Amino acid sequence: MSDQSDLTALRQSYLDRIATAADGEALEQVRLAALGKKGEISGMMKELGRMTPEQRQTTGAALNRLKDEIDAALRARKQGLEDAALDARLREEWLDVTLPGRPRPQGTIHPISQVTEEVTAIFADMGFRVAEGPQIESDWFNFDALNIPPEHPARQEHDTFFMARAADDPRPPHVLRTHTSPVQIRAMQATGAPIRVICPGRVYRMDMDQTHTPMFHQVEGLALGKDISMANLKWTLEEFCRAFFEVDEVELRFRASHFPFTEPSAEVDIRCSWEGGKLTIGQGESWLEILGSGMVHPKVLAAGGIDPDQWQGFAFGMGIDRIAMLKYGIPDLRAFFESDLRWLRHYGFAAGDVPSVAGGLSR
């Protein structure tokens, strides 16, 4: 073991090397040479076991002081190098905090999402809650429970998307729901009567042109009570159209029609005018069909677990995409689903345009 003068010389040697280390890599080399597993001071510490107790007490204390001093010098030099590097970077790099911030691209709300919120806000104000159901439906919920007979065109492959079943499975195939009316059955089964719900969501039919797409959106409404009549249906639809199209007066025309799930049934037209290619709701000499409606068929009530001798009510359904086109002047339904950002920037809504009956539906 080296004597005290040797330790002093060793100390000064490492302190000089630490002081002159030009960067972090050079400083790490000094640390490994002195304090690493194979370092010089670490090797001296291993020799303490061969000394007498008196020598070990004196030399061990000196080595520990040397180790601590070199370690402290290493940490101080490392901090100094880091501070110097930061100072150099600050001199070379600078930021003008007076410059305006970089603009971030802002997303927009899709018209379908916006109109769905508008419709929900209006009907919520009239006491309707939102009900939801699966988009893949059983044959019973989509057709049988709604009094749609087996020979109805909607149950043919040219009109409906059927899901494949195994060849040995005798059950009727599931379908991509063709309307949101199955949600009405599920809501009746879940809560019974009285009930007031709207059922917005995606639906699927095999159709494709300027005003039809294989996937589109519907909202259907259902209200059941002891004495609900067609008069209540008329008032509800008039109030909805007045609020949705944001006009003071509307005039609706009910035309007799046929739907398997309502009796009596009616197509609903709204008075409008077309001048210069612009649609104006509430005035003019033209009529525009906007939805179908009627009194819920007793067989549909029974399928939903409701006694048709005690309860009655109305139902209606309309295309969310269609009324969005009418309100905001969108000419082609297919554009809703083409993911064209230019189209969305033109027709989309700012994220802050949250529709409400009190604050305004569209801004």
mmCIF file of C-alpha atoms in Angstrom:
data_model
loop_
_atom_site.group_PDB
_atom_site.id
_atom_site.type_symbol
_atom_site.label_atom_id
_atom_site.label_comp_id
_atom_site.label_asym_id
_atom_site.label_seq_id
_atom_site.Cartn_x
_atom_site.Cartn_y
_atom_site.Cartn_z
ATOM 1 C CA MET A 1 0.000 0.000 0.000
ATOM 2 C CA SER A 2 1.262 3.436 -0.862
ATOM 3 C CA ASP A 3 2.092 5.843 1.951
ATOM 4 C CA GLN A 4 0.436 9.167 2.673
ATOM 5 C CA SER A 5 2.660 11.095 0.232
ATOM 6 C CA ASP A 6 1.672 8.717 -2.562
ATOM 7 C CA LEU A 7 -2.048 9.282 -1.812
ATOM 8 C CA THR A 8 -1.503 13.041 -1.884
ATOM 9 C CA ALA A 9 0.186 12.821 -5.278
ATOM 10 C CA LEU A 10 -2.570 10.529 -6.543
ATOM 11 C CA ARG A 11 -5.215 12.952 -5.283
ATOM 12 C CA GLN A 12 -3.606 15.904 -7.048
ATOM 13 C CA SER A 13 -3.209 13.939 -10.267
ATOM 14 C CA TYR A 14 -6.897 13.074 -10.476
ATOM 15 C CA LEU A 15 -8.005 16.548 -9.422
ATOM 16 C CA ASP A 16 -5.879 18.010 -12.237
ATOM 17 C CA ARG A 17 -7.318 15.572 -14.769
ATOM 18 C CA ILE A 18 -10.840 16.405 -13.592
ATOM 19 C CA ALA A 19 -10.226 20.136 -13.843
ATOM 20 C CA THR A 20 -8.926 19.851 -17.401
ATOM 21 C CA ALA A 21 -11.595 17.430 -18.698
ATOM 22 C CA ALA A 22 -13.006 19.122 -21.792
ATOM 23 C CA ASP A 23 -16.376 17.344 -21.961
ATOM 24 C CA GLY A 24 -18.580 14.746 -20.357
ATOM 25 C CA GLU A 25 -16.903 11.843 -22.175
ATOM 26 C CA ALA A 26 -13.434 12.817 -20.930
ATOM 27 C CA LEU A 27 -14.800 13.253 -17.419
ATOM 28 C CA GLU A 28 -16.330 9.778 -17.532
ATOM 29 C CA GLN A 29 -12.954 8.314 -18.475
ATOM 30 C CA VAL A 30 -11.407 9.936 -15.377
ATOM 31 C CA ARG A 31 -14.192 8.543 -13.194
ATOM 32 C CA LEU A 32 -13.690 5.023 -14.503
ATOM 33 C CA ALA A 33 -9.905 5.246 -14.061
ATOM 34 C CA ALA A 34 -10.278 6.293 -10.434
ATOM 35 C CA LEU A 35 -13.541 4.884 -9.083
ATOM 36 C CA GLY A 36 -14.690 2.277 -11.597
ATOM 37 C CA LYS A 37 -14.733 -1.420 -10.732
ATOM 38 C CA LYS A 38 -11.228 -1.728 -12.140
ATOM 39 C CA GLY A 39 -10.200 1.791 -11.124
ATOM 40 C CA GLU A 40 -6.999 2.641 -9.275
ATOM 41 C CA ILE A 41 -8.624 3.747 -6.007
ATOM 42 C CA SER A 42 -11.081 0.840 -6.097
ATOM 43 C CA GLY A 43 -8.099 -1.514 -6.409
ATOM 44 C CA MET A 44 -6.491 0.073 -3.328
ATOM 45 C CA MET A 45 -9.710 -0.436 -1.351
ATOM 46 C CA LYS A 46 -9.603 -4.154 -2.159
ATOM 47 C CA GLU A 47 -6.110 -4.449 -0.613
ATOM 48 C CA LEU A 48 -7.324 -3.324 2.819
ATOM 49 C CA GLY A 49 -8.196 -6.906 3.697
ATOM 50 C CA ARG A 50 -4.511 -7.882 3.642
ATOM 51 C CA MET A 51 -3.474 -5.252 6.210
ATOM 52 C CA THR A 52 -3.232 -5.397 9.949
ATOM 53 C CA PRO A 53 -6.123 -3.822 11.868
ATOM 54 C CA GLU A 54 -3.997 -0.767 12.710
ATOM 55 C CA GLN A 55 -2.960 -0.226 9.079
ATOM 56 C CA ARG A 56 -6.482 -0.839 7.839
ATOM 57 C CA GLN A 57 -7.897 1.774 10.195
ATOM 58 C CA THR A 58 -5.456 4.481 9.098
ATOM 59 C CA THR A 59 -5.240 3.701 5.385
ATOM 60 C CA GLY A 60 -8.955 2.942 5.017
ATOM 61 C CA ALA A 61 -9.913 6.331 6.395
ATOM 62 C CA ALA A 62 -7.467 8.073 4.041
ATOM 63 C CA LEU A 63 -8.771 6.157 1.014
ATOM 64 C CA ASN A 64 -12.373 6.989 1.914
ATOM 65 C CA ARG A 65 -11.524 10.696 2.152
ATOM 66 C CA LEU A 66 -9.753 10.505 -1.209
ATOM 67 C CA LYS A 67 -12.697 8.690 -2.807
ATOM 68 C CA ASP A 68 -15.215 11.228 -1.475
ATOM 69 C CA GLU A 69 -13.092 14.195 -2.589
ATOM 70 C CA ILE A 70 -12.645 12.875 -6.108
ATOM 71 C CA ASP A 71 -16.356 12.015 -6.358
ATOM 72 C CA ALA A 72 -17.286 15.548 -5.261
ATOM 73 C CA ALA A 73 -14.850 17.024 -7.779
ATOM 74 C CA LEU A 74 -16.327 14.862 -10.545
ATOM 75 C CA ARG A 75 -19.907 16.016 -9.771
ATOM 76 C CA ALA A 76 -18.873 19.659 -9.572
ATOM 77 C CA ARG A 77 -17.016 19.474 -12.886
ATOM 78 C CA LYS A 78 -19.955 17.705 -14.543
ATOM 79 C CA GLN A 79 -22.318 20.440 -13.397
ATOM 80 C CA GLY A 80 -19.891 23.070 -14.610
ATOM 81 C CA LEU A 81 -19.662 21.463 -18.055
ATOM 82 C CA GLU A 82 -23.477 21.241 -18.289
ATOM 83 C CA ASP A 83 -23.850 24.899 -17.289
ATOM 84 C CA ALA A 84 -21.279 25.917 -19.864
ATOM 85 C CA ALA A 85 -23.049 23.902 -22.573
ATOM 86 C CA LEU A 86 -26.359 25.532 -21.667
ATOM 87 C CA ASP A 87 -24.814 29.005 -21.757
ATOM 88 C CA ALA A 88 -23.359 28.289 -25.193
ATOM 89 C CA ARG A 89 -26.716 27.033 -26.473
ATOM 90 C CA LEU A 90 -28.502 30.081 -25.121
ATOM 91 C CA ARG A 91 -26.019 32.335 -26.898
ATOM 92 C CA GLU A 92 -26.504 30.493 -30.192
ATOM 93 C CA GLU A 93 -30.256 29.881 -29.978
ATOM 94 C CA TRP A 94 -32.930 32.448 -29.162
ATOM 95 C CA LEU A 95 -36.677 32.810 -29.272
ATOM 96 C CA ASP A 96 -38.587 35.968 -30.061
ATOM 97 C CA VAL A 97 -41.463 35.777 -27.561
ATOM 98 C CA THR A 98 -43.152 38.765 -29.240
ATOM 99 C CA LEU A 99 -43.932 36.745 -32.375
ATOM 100 C CA PRO A 100 -47.540 35.500 -32.738
ATOM 101 C CA GLY A 101 -48.150 31.833 -32.017
ATOM 102 C CA ARG A 102 -48.212 29.283 -34.828
ATOM 103 C CA PRO A 103 -51.823 28.635 -35.866
ATOM 104 C CA ARG A 104 -53.075 25.109 -35.310
ATOM 105 C CA PRO A 105 -55.511 23.548 -37.757
ATOM 106 C CA GLN A 106 -58.981 23.388 -36.226
ATOM 107 C CA GLY A 107 -61.312 20.469 -36.716
ATOM 108 C CA THR A 108 -64.957 20.915 -37.649
ATOM 109 C CA ILE A 109 -68.122 19.107 -36.642
ATOM 110 C CA HIS A 110 -69.656 16.991 -39.409
ATOM 111 C CA PRO A 111 -73.126 18.224 -40.475
ATOM 112 C CA ILE A 112 -74.641 14.832 -39.567
ATOM 113 C CA SER A 113 -73.296 15.109 -36.021
ATOM 114 C CA GLN A 114 -74.490 18.704 -35.774
ATOM 115 C CA VAL A 115 -77.998 17.964 -37.061
ATOM 116 C CA THR A 116 -78.282 14.934 -34.765
ATOM 117 C CA GLU A 117 -77.500 17.231 -31.838
ATOM 118 C CA GLU A 118 -80.033 19.781 -33.081
ATOM 119 C CA VAL A 119 -82.765 17.139 -33.372
ATOM 120 C CA THR A 120 -81.907 15.737 -29.940
ATOM 121 C CA ALA A 121 -82.048 19.197 -28.349
ATOM 122 C CA ILE A 122 -85.471 19.938 -29.844
ATOM 123 C CA PHE A 123 -87.094 16.674 -28.826
ATOM 124 C CA ALA A 124 -85.441 16.734 -25.403
ATOM 125 C CA ASP A 125 -87.191 20.074 -24.871
ATOM 126 C CA MET A 126 -90.476 18.233 -25.570
ATOM 127 C CA GLY A 127 -89.718 15.459 -23.074
ATOM 128 C CA PHE A 128 -88.234 12.810 -25.364
ATOM 129 C CA ARG A 129 -85.179 10.846 -24.302
ATOM 130 C CA VAL A 130 -82.659 9.168 -26.615
ATOM 131 C CA ALA A 131 -82.776 5.372 -26.993
ATOM 132 C CA GLU A 132 -80.130 3.329 -28.797
ATOM 133 C CA GLY A 133 -79.824 -0.213 -30.100
ATOM 134 C CA PRO A 134 -77.510 -2.511 -32.101
ATOM 135 C CA GLN A 135 -76.860 -1.918 -35.791
ATOM 136 C CA ILE A 136 -76.822 -5.673 -36.469
ATOM 137 C CA GLU A 137 -80.349 -6.802 -35.685
ATOM 138 C CA SER A 138 -82.246 -10.059 -35.555
ATOM 139 C CA ASP A 139 -84.858 -10.767 -38.205
ATOM 140 C CA TRP A 140 -87.539 -10.626 -35.507
ATOM 141 C CA PHE A 141 -86.688 -7.161 -34.183
ATOM 142 C CA ASN A 142 -86.138 -5.683 -37.651
ATOM 143 C CA PHE A 143 -89.197 -7.184 -39.362
ATOM 144 C CA ASP A 144 -91.546 -9.488 -37.424
ATOM 145 C CA ALA A 145 -91.967 -7.295 -34.336
ATOM 146 C CA LEU A 146 -92.810 -4.373 -36.637
ATOM 147 C CA ASN A 147 -95.609 -6.246 -38.438
ATOM 148 C CA ILE A 148 -93.636 -6.499 -41.678
ATOM 149 C CA PRO A 149 -94.945 -9.587 -43.528
ATOM 150 C CA PRO A 150 -92.637 -12.209 -45.098
ATOM 151 C CA GLU A 151 -93.524 -11.109 -48.636
ATOM 152 C CA HIS A 152 -92.650 -7.455 -48.036
ATOM 153 C CA PRO A 153 -89.980 -6.117 -50.480
ATOM 154 C CA ALA A 154 -87.815 -4.956 -47.574
ATOM 155 C CA ARG A 155 -87.244 -8.611 -46.676
ATOM 156 C CA GLN A 156 -85.701 -9.399 -50.056
ATOM 157 C CA GLU A 157 -81.983 -9.471 -50.791
ATOM 158 C CA HIS A 158 -82.241 -6.648 -53.320
ATOM 159 C CA ASP A 159 -83.213 -4.244 -50.519
ATOM 160 C CA THR A 160 -81.576 -5.486 -47.295
ATOM 161 C CA PHE A 161 -78.074 -6.560 -46.223
ATOM 162 C CA PHE A 162 -78.326 -10.049 -44.708
ATOM 163 C CA MET A 163 -75.595 -11.566 -42.530
ATOM 164 C CA ALA A 164 -74.273 -15.000 -43.465
ATOM 165 C CA ARG A 165 -75.036 -18.040 -41.289
ATOM 166 C CA ALA A 166 -73.544 -21.514 -41.314
ATOM 167 C CA ALA A 167 -75.143 -23.855 -43.830
ATOM 168 C CA ASP A 168 -76.556 -26.057 -41.072
ATOM 169 C CA ASP A 169 -77.985 -23.131 -39.017
ATOM 170 C CA PRO A 170 -81.776 -23.020 -39.535
ATOM 171 C CA ARG A 171 -82.288 -19.637 -37.851
ATOM 172 C CA PRO A 172 -83.178 -16.588 -39.974
ATOM 173 C CA PRO A 173 -80.058 -14.529 -40.743
ATOM 174 C CA HIS A 174 -79.337 -11.323 -38.902
ATOM 175 C CA VAL A 175 -79.497 -8.107 -40.906
ATOM 176 C CA LEU A 176 -77.911 -4.679 -40.951
ATOM 177 C CA ARG A 177 -80.899 -2.795 -39.592
ATOM 178 C CA THR A 178 -82.934 -1.098 -42.300
ATOM 179 C CA HIS A 179 -84.410 1.483 -39.906
ATOM 180 C CA THR A 180 -84.133 2.436 -36.240
ATOM 181 C CA SER A 181 -87.647 1.159 -35.502
ATOM 182 C CA PRO A 182 -86.216 -1.964 -33.759
ATOM 183 C CA VAL A 183 -84.951 0.394 -31.071
ATOM 184 C CA GLN A 184 -88.578 1.364 -30.370
ATOM 185 C CA ILE A 185 -89.415 -2.307 -29.703
ATOM 186 C CA ARG A 186 -86.430 -2.649 -27.392
ATOM 187 C CA ALA A 187 -87.347 0.560 -25.557
ATOM 188 C CA MET A 188 -90.936 -0.605 -25.034
ATOM 189 C CA GLN A 189 -89.741 -3.964 -23.741
ATOM 190 C CA ALA A 190 -87.250 -2.278 -21.407
ATOM 191 C CA THR A 191 -89.427 0.471 -19.882
ATOM 192 C CA GLY A 192 -93.057 -0.198 -20.819
ATOM 193 C CA ALA A 193 -95.597 2.599 -21.167
ATOM 194 C CA PRO A 194 -95.942 5.548 -20.954
ATOM 195 C CA ILE A 195 -92.866 6.341 -22.995
ATOM 196 C CA ARG A 196 -91.408 9.108 -25.141
ATOM 197 C CA VAL A 197 -88.178 8.322 -27.003
ATOM 198 C CA ILE A 198 -86.315 9.243 -30.149
ATOM 199 C CA CYS A 199 -84.010 6.726 -31.808
ATOM 200 C CA PRO A 200 -81.229 8.284 -33.921
ATOM 201 C CA GLY A 201 -78.618 6.154 -35.628
ATOM 202 C CA ARG A 202 -77.121 4.554 -38.712
ATOM 203 C CA VAL A 203 -79.238 2.345 -40.971
ATOM 204 C CA TYR A 204 -78.445 0.353 -44.111
ATOM 205 C CA ARG A 205 -80.251 -0.314 -47.401
ATOM 206 C CA MET A 206 -79.035 -1.409 -50.829
ATOM 207 C CA ASP A 207 -79.440 1.872 -52.665
ATOM 208 C CA MET A 208 -77.036 4.404 -54.163
ATOM 209 C CA ASP A 209 -77.720 7.638 -56.072
ATOM 210 C CA GLN A 210 -77.703 11.411 -55.489
ATOM 211 C CA THR A 211 -80.251 11.165 -52.674
ATOM 212 C CA HIS A 212 -79.620 7.594 -51.419
ATOM 213 C CA THR A 213 -76.595 5.785 -50.004
ATOM 214 C CA PRO A 214 -76.148 2.212 -48.672
ATOM 215 C CA MET A 215 -75.584 3.675 -45.202
ATOM 216 C CA PHE A 216 -77.465 6.709 -43.947
ATOM 217 C CA HIS A 217 -78.938 8.100 -40.747
ATOM 218 C CA GLN A 218 -82.454 8.131 -39.376
ATOM 219 C CA VAL A 219 -84.208 9.423 -36.314
ATOM 220 C CA GLU A 220 -87.477 7.859 -35.255
ATOM 221 C CA GLY A 221 -89.793 8.937 -32.476
ATOM 222 C CA LEU A 222 -92.279 7.087 -30.296
ATOM 223 C CA ALA A 223 -94.787 8.434 -27.780
ATOM 224 C CA LEU A 224 -97.256 6.202 -25.903
ATOM 225 C CA GLY A 225 -99.961 7.208 -23.437
ATOM 226 C CA LYS A 226 -103.553 6.592 -22.487
ATOM 227 C CA ASP A 227 -105.095 9.165 -24.837
ATOM 228 C CA ILE A 228 -102.418 10.192 -27.363
ATOM 229 C CA SER A 229 -103.888 10.913 -30.799
ATOM 230 C CA MET A 230 -102.993 12.110 -34.303
ATOM 231 C CA ALA A 231 -103.555 15.649 -33.031
ATOM 232 C CA ASN A 232 -100.608 15.205 -30.654
ATOM 233 C CA LEU A 233 -98.534 13.865 -33.530
ATOM 234 C CA LYS A 234 -99.374 16.893 -35.689
ATOM 235 C CA TRP A 235 -98.485 19.353 -32.926
ATOM 236 C CA THR A 236 -95.201 17.556 -32.194
ATOM 237 C CA LEU A 237 -94.087 17.577 -35.810
ATOM 238 C CA GLU A 238 -95.106 21.210 -36.329
ATOM 239 C CA GLU A 239 -93.140 22.279 -33.261
ATOM 240 C CA PHE A 240 -90.145 20.272 -34.404
ATOM 241 C CA CYS A 241 -90.169 21.756 -37.920
ATOM 242 C CA ARG A 242 -90.605 25.285 -36.556
ATOM 243 C CA ALA A 243 -87.614 24.852 -34.248
ATOM 244 C CA PHE A 244 -85.389 22.895 -36.626
ATOM 245 C CA PHE A 245 -85.831 25.102 -39.676
ATOM 246 C CA GLU A 246 -85.840 28.180 -37.406
ATOM 247 C CA VAL A 247 -88.975 29.773 -38.893
ATOM 248 C CA ASP A 248 -91.925 31.344 -37.147
ATOM 249 C CA GLU A 249 -94.612 29.512 -39.106
ATOM 250 C CA VAL A 250 -94.807 26.121 -40.772
ATOM 251 C CA GLU A 251 -97.608 24.333 -42.541
ATOM 252 C CA LEU A 252 -97.666 20.560 -42.745
ATOM 253 C CA ARG A 253 -99.789 18.403 -45.017
ATOM 254 C CA PHE A 254 -100.623 14.841 -43.998
ATOM 255 C CA ARG A 255 -101.235 12.416 -46.879
ATOM 256 C CA ALA A 256 -102.723 8.986 -46.264
ATOM 257 C CA SER A 257 -100.164 6.247 -46.799
ATOM 258 C CA HIS A 258 -99.370 2.735 -45.616
ATOM 259 C CA PHE A 259 -96.642 1.481 -43.297
ATOM 260 C CA PRO A 260 -96.884 -1.986 -41.729
ATOM 261 C CA PHE A 261 -96.030 -0.641 -38.265
ATOM 262 C CA THR A 262 -98.583 2.208 -38.089
ATOM 263 C CA GLU A 263 -102.350 2.441 -38.621
ATOM 264 C CA PRO A 264 -103.452 4.945 -39.760
ATOM 265 C CA SER A 265 -100.278 6.042 -41.569
ATOM 266 C CA ALA A 266 -99.387 9.356 -43.164
ATOM 267 C CA GLU A 267 -96.647 10.899 -45.265
ATOM 268 C CA VAL A 268 -95.875 14.418 -44.078
ATOM 269 C CA ASP A 269 -95.130 17.296 -46.478
ATOM 270 C CA ILE A 270 -94.019 20.796 -45.549
ATOM 271 C CA ARG A 271 -94.950 23.976 -47.413
ATOM 272 C CA CYS A 272 -91.978 25.582 -49.134
ATOM 273 C CA SER A 273 -90.819 27.556 -52.118
ATOM 274 C CA TRP A 274 -87.967 27.224 -54.615
ATOM 275 C CA GLU A 275 -86.734 30.565 -55.863
ATOM 276 C CA GLY A 276 -83.404 30.981 -57.594
ATOM 277 C CA GLY A 277 -82.464 27.438 -56.596
ATOM 278 C CA LYS A 278 -82.899 28.280 -52.900
ATOM 279 C CA LEU A 279 -85.319 26.424 -50.649
ATOM 280 C CA THR A 280 -87.429 28.491 -48.253
ATOM 281 C CA ILE A 281 -89.425 26.633 -45.606
ATOM 282 C CA GLY A 282 -92.798 27.874 -44.371
ATOM 283 C CA GLN A 283 -93.971 29.815 -47.401
ATOM 284 C CA GLY A 284 -94.689 29.374 -51.101
ATOM 285 C CA GLU A 285 -96.859 27.115 -53.207
ATOM 286 C CA SER A 286 -94.749 23.958 -53.228
ATOM 287 C CA TRP A 287 -94.775 20.957 -50.920
ATOM 288 C CA LEU A 288 -91.813 18.812 -49.893
ATOM 289 C CA GLU A 289 -92.068 15.360 -48.329
ATOM 290 C CA ILE A 290 -89.942 15.173 -45.166
ATOM 291 C CA LEU A 291 -91.070 12.157 -43.126
ATOM 292 C CA GLY A 292 -93.472 9.299 -42.500
ATOM 293 C CA SER A 293 -95.663 8.887 -39.440
ATOM 294 C CA GLY A 294 -98.791 7.334 -37.959
ATOM 295 C CA MET A 295 -100.431 5.735 -34.944
ATOM 296 C CA VAL A 296 -98.549 2.697 -33.672
ATOM 297 C CA HIS A 297 -100.110 -0.560 -34.904
ATOM 298 C CA PRO A 298 -101.617 -2.725 -32.122
ATOM 299 C CA LYS A 299 -99.456 -5.686 -33.209
ATOM 300 C CA VAL A 300 -96.330 -3.564 -32.752
ATOM 301 C CA LEU A 301 -97.464 -2.560 -29.270
ATOM 302 C CA ALA A 302 -98.040 -6.216 -28.391
ATOM 303 C CA ALA A 303 -94.567 -7.158 -29.697
ATOM 304 C CA GLY A 304 -93.108 -4.509 -27.399
ATOM 305 C CA GLY A 305 -94.945 -5.960 -24.390
ATOM 306 C CA ILE A 306 -97.537 -3.156 -24.304
ATOM 307 C CA ASP A 307 -101.271 -3.868 -23.944
ATOM 308 C CA PRO A 308 -102.913 -2.262 -27.038
ATOM 309 C CA ASP A 309 -106.253 -2.138 -25.221
ATOM 310 C CA GLN A 310 -104.782 0.170 -22.576
ATOM 311 C CA TRP A 311 -102.181 2.216 -24.463
ATOM 312 C CA GLN A 312 -101.886 3.979 -27.789
ATOM 313 C CA GLY A 313 -99.495 6.409 -29.366
ATOM 314 C CA PHE A 314 -97.738 7.726 -32.429
ATOM 315 C CA ALA A 315 -94.465 7.094 -34.219
ATOM 316 C CA PHE A 316 -92.561 8.951 -36.909
ATOM 317 C CA GLY A 317 -89.316 8.635 -38.802
ATOM 318 C CA MET A 318 -87.165 10.923 -40.908
ATOM 319 C CA GLY A 319 -83.744 10.886 -42.547
ATOM 320 C CA ILE A 320 -81.185 12.970 -40.661
ATOM 321 C CA ASP A 321 -79.099 13.297 -43.827
ATOM 322 C CA ARG A 322 -82.158 14.488 -45.778
ATOM 323 C CA ILE A 323 -83.201 17.215 -43.370
ATOM 324 C CA ALA A 324 -79.542 18.311 -43.117
ATOM 325 C CA MET A 325 -79.487 18.711 -46.898
ATOM 326 C CA LEU A 326 -82.690 20.744 -46.800
ATOM 327 C CA LYS A 327 -81.642 23.054 -43.976
ATOM 328 C CA TYR A 328 -78.068 23.739 -45.065
ATOM 329 C CA GLY A 329 -78.438 23.538 -48.855
ATOM 330 C CA ILE A 330 -76.272 20.464 -49.413
ATOM 331 C CA PRO A 331 -77.031 19.138 -52.917
ATOM 332 C CA ASP A 332 -75.617 15.596 -52.911
ATOM 333 C CA LEU A 333 -76.084 12.999 -50.171
ATOM 334 C CA ARG A 334 -73.039 11.000 -51.272
ATOM 335 C CA ALA A 335 -70.715 13.845 -50.279
ATOM 336 C CA PHE A 336 -71.579 13.194 -46.613
ATOM 337 C CA PHE A 337 -69.524 9.980 -46.704
ATOM 338 C CA GLU A 338 -66.626 10.799 -49.046
ATOM 339 C CA SER A 339 -64.281 12.158 -46.326
ATOM 340 C CA ASP A 340 -63.397 15.203 -48.418
ATOM 341 C CA LEU A 341 -61.869 17.733 -46.028
ATOM 342 C CA ARG A 342 -62.585 20.580 -48.441
ATOM 343 C CA TRP A 343 -66.287 19.726 -48.271
ATOM 344 C CA LEU A 344 -66.163 19.451 -44.488
ATOM 345 C CA ARG A 345 -64.423 22.823 -44.133
ATOM 346 C CA HIS A 346 -67.197 24.372 -46.225
ATOM 347 C CA TYR A 347 -70.201 22.718 -44.582
ATOM 348 C CA GLY A 348 -68.744 21.797 -41.184
ATOM 349 C CA PHE A 349 -69.464 23.484 -37.875
ATOM 350 C CA ALA A 350 -67.033 24.957 -35.367
ATOM 351 C CA ALA A 351 -66.558 22.900 -32.232
ATOM 352 C CA GLY A 352 -68.108 25.674 -30.132
ATOM 353 C CA ASP A 353 -71.389 25.660 -32.091
ATOM 354 C CA VAL A 354 -73.238 23.507 -29.581
ATOM 355 C CA PRO A 355 -76.937 23.569 -30.475
ATOM 356 C CA SER A 356 -79.536 24.391 -27.841
ATOM 357 C CA VAL A 357 -83.159 25.387 -27.997
ATOM 358 C CA ALA A 358 -82.536 28.463 -25.844
ATOM 359 C CA GLY A 359 -79.249 29.618 -27.353
ATOM 360 C CA GLY A 360 -79.959 28.781 -30.977
ATOM 361 C CA LEU A 361 -79.580 25.635 -33.027
ATOM 362 C CA SER A 362 -77.320 26.881 -35.804
ATOM 363 C CA ARG A 363 -74.973 29.847 -35.646
#
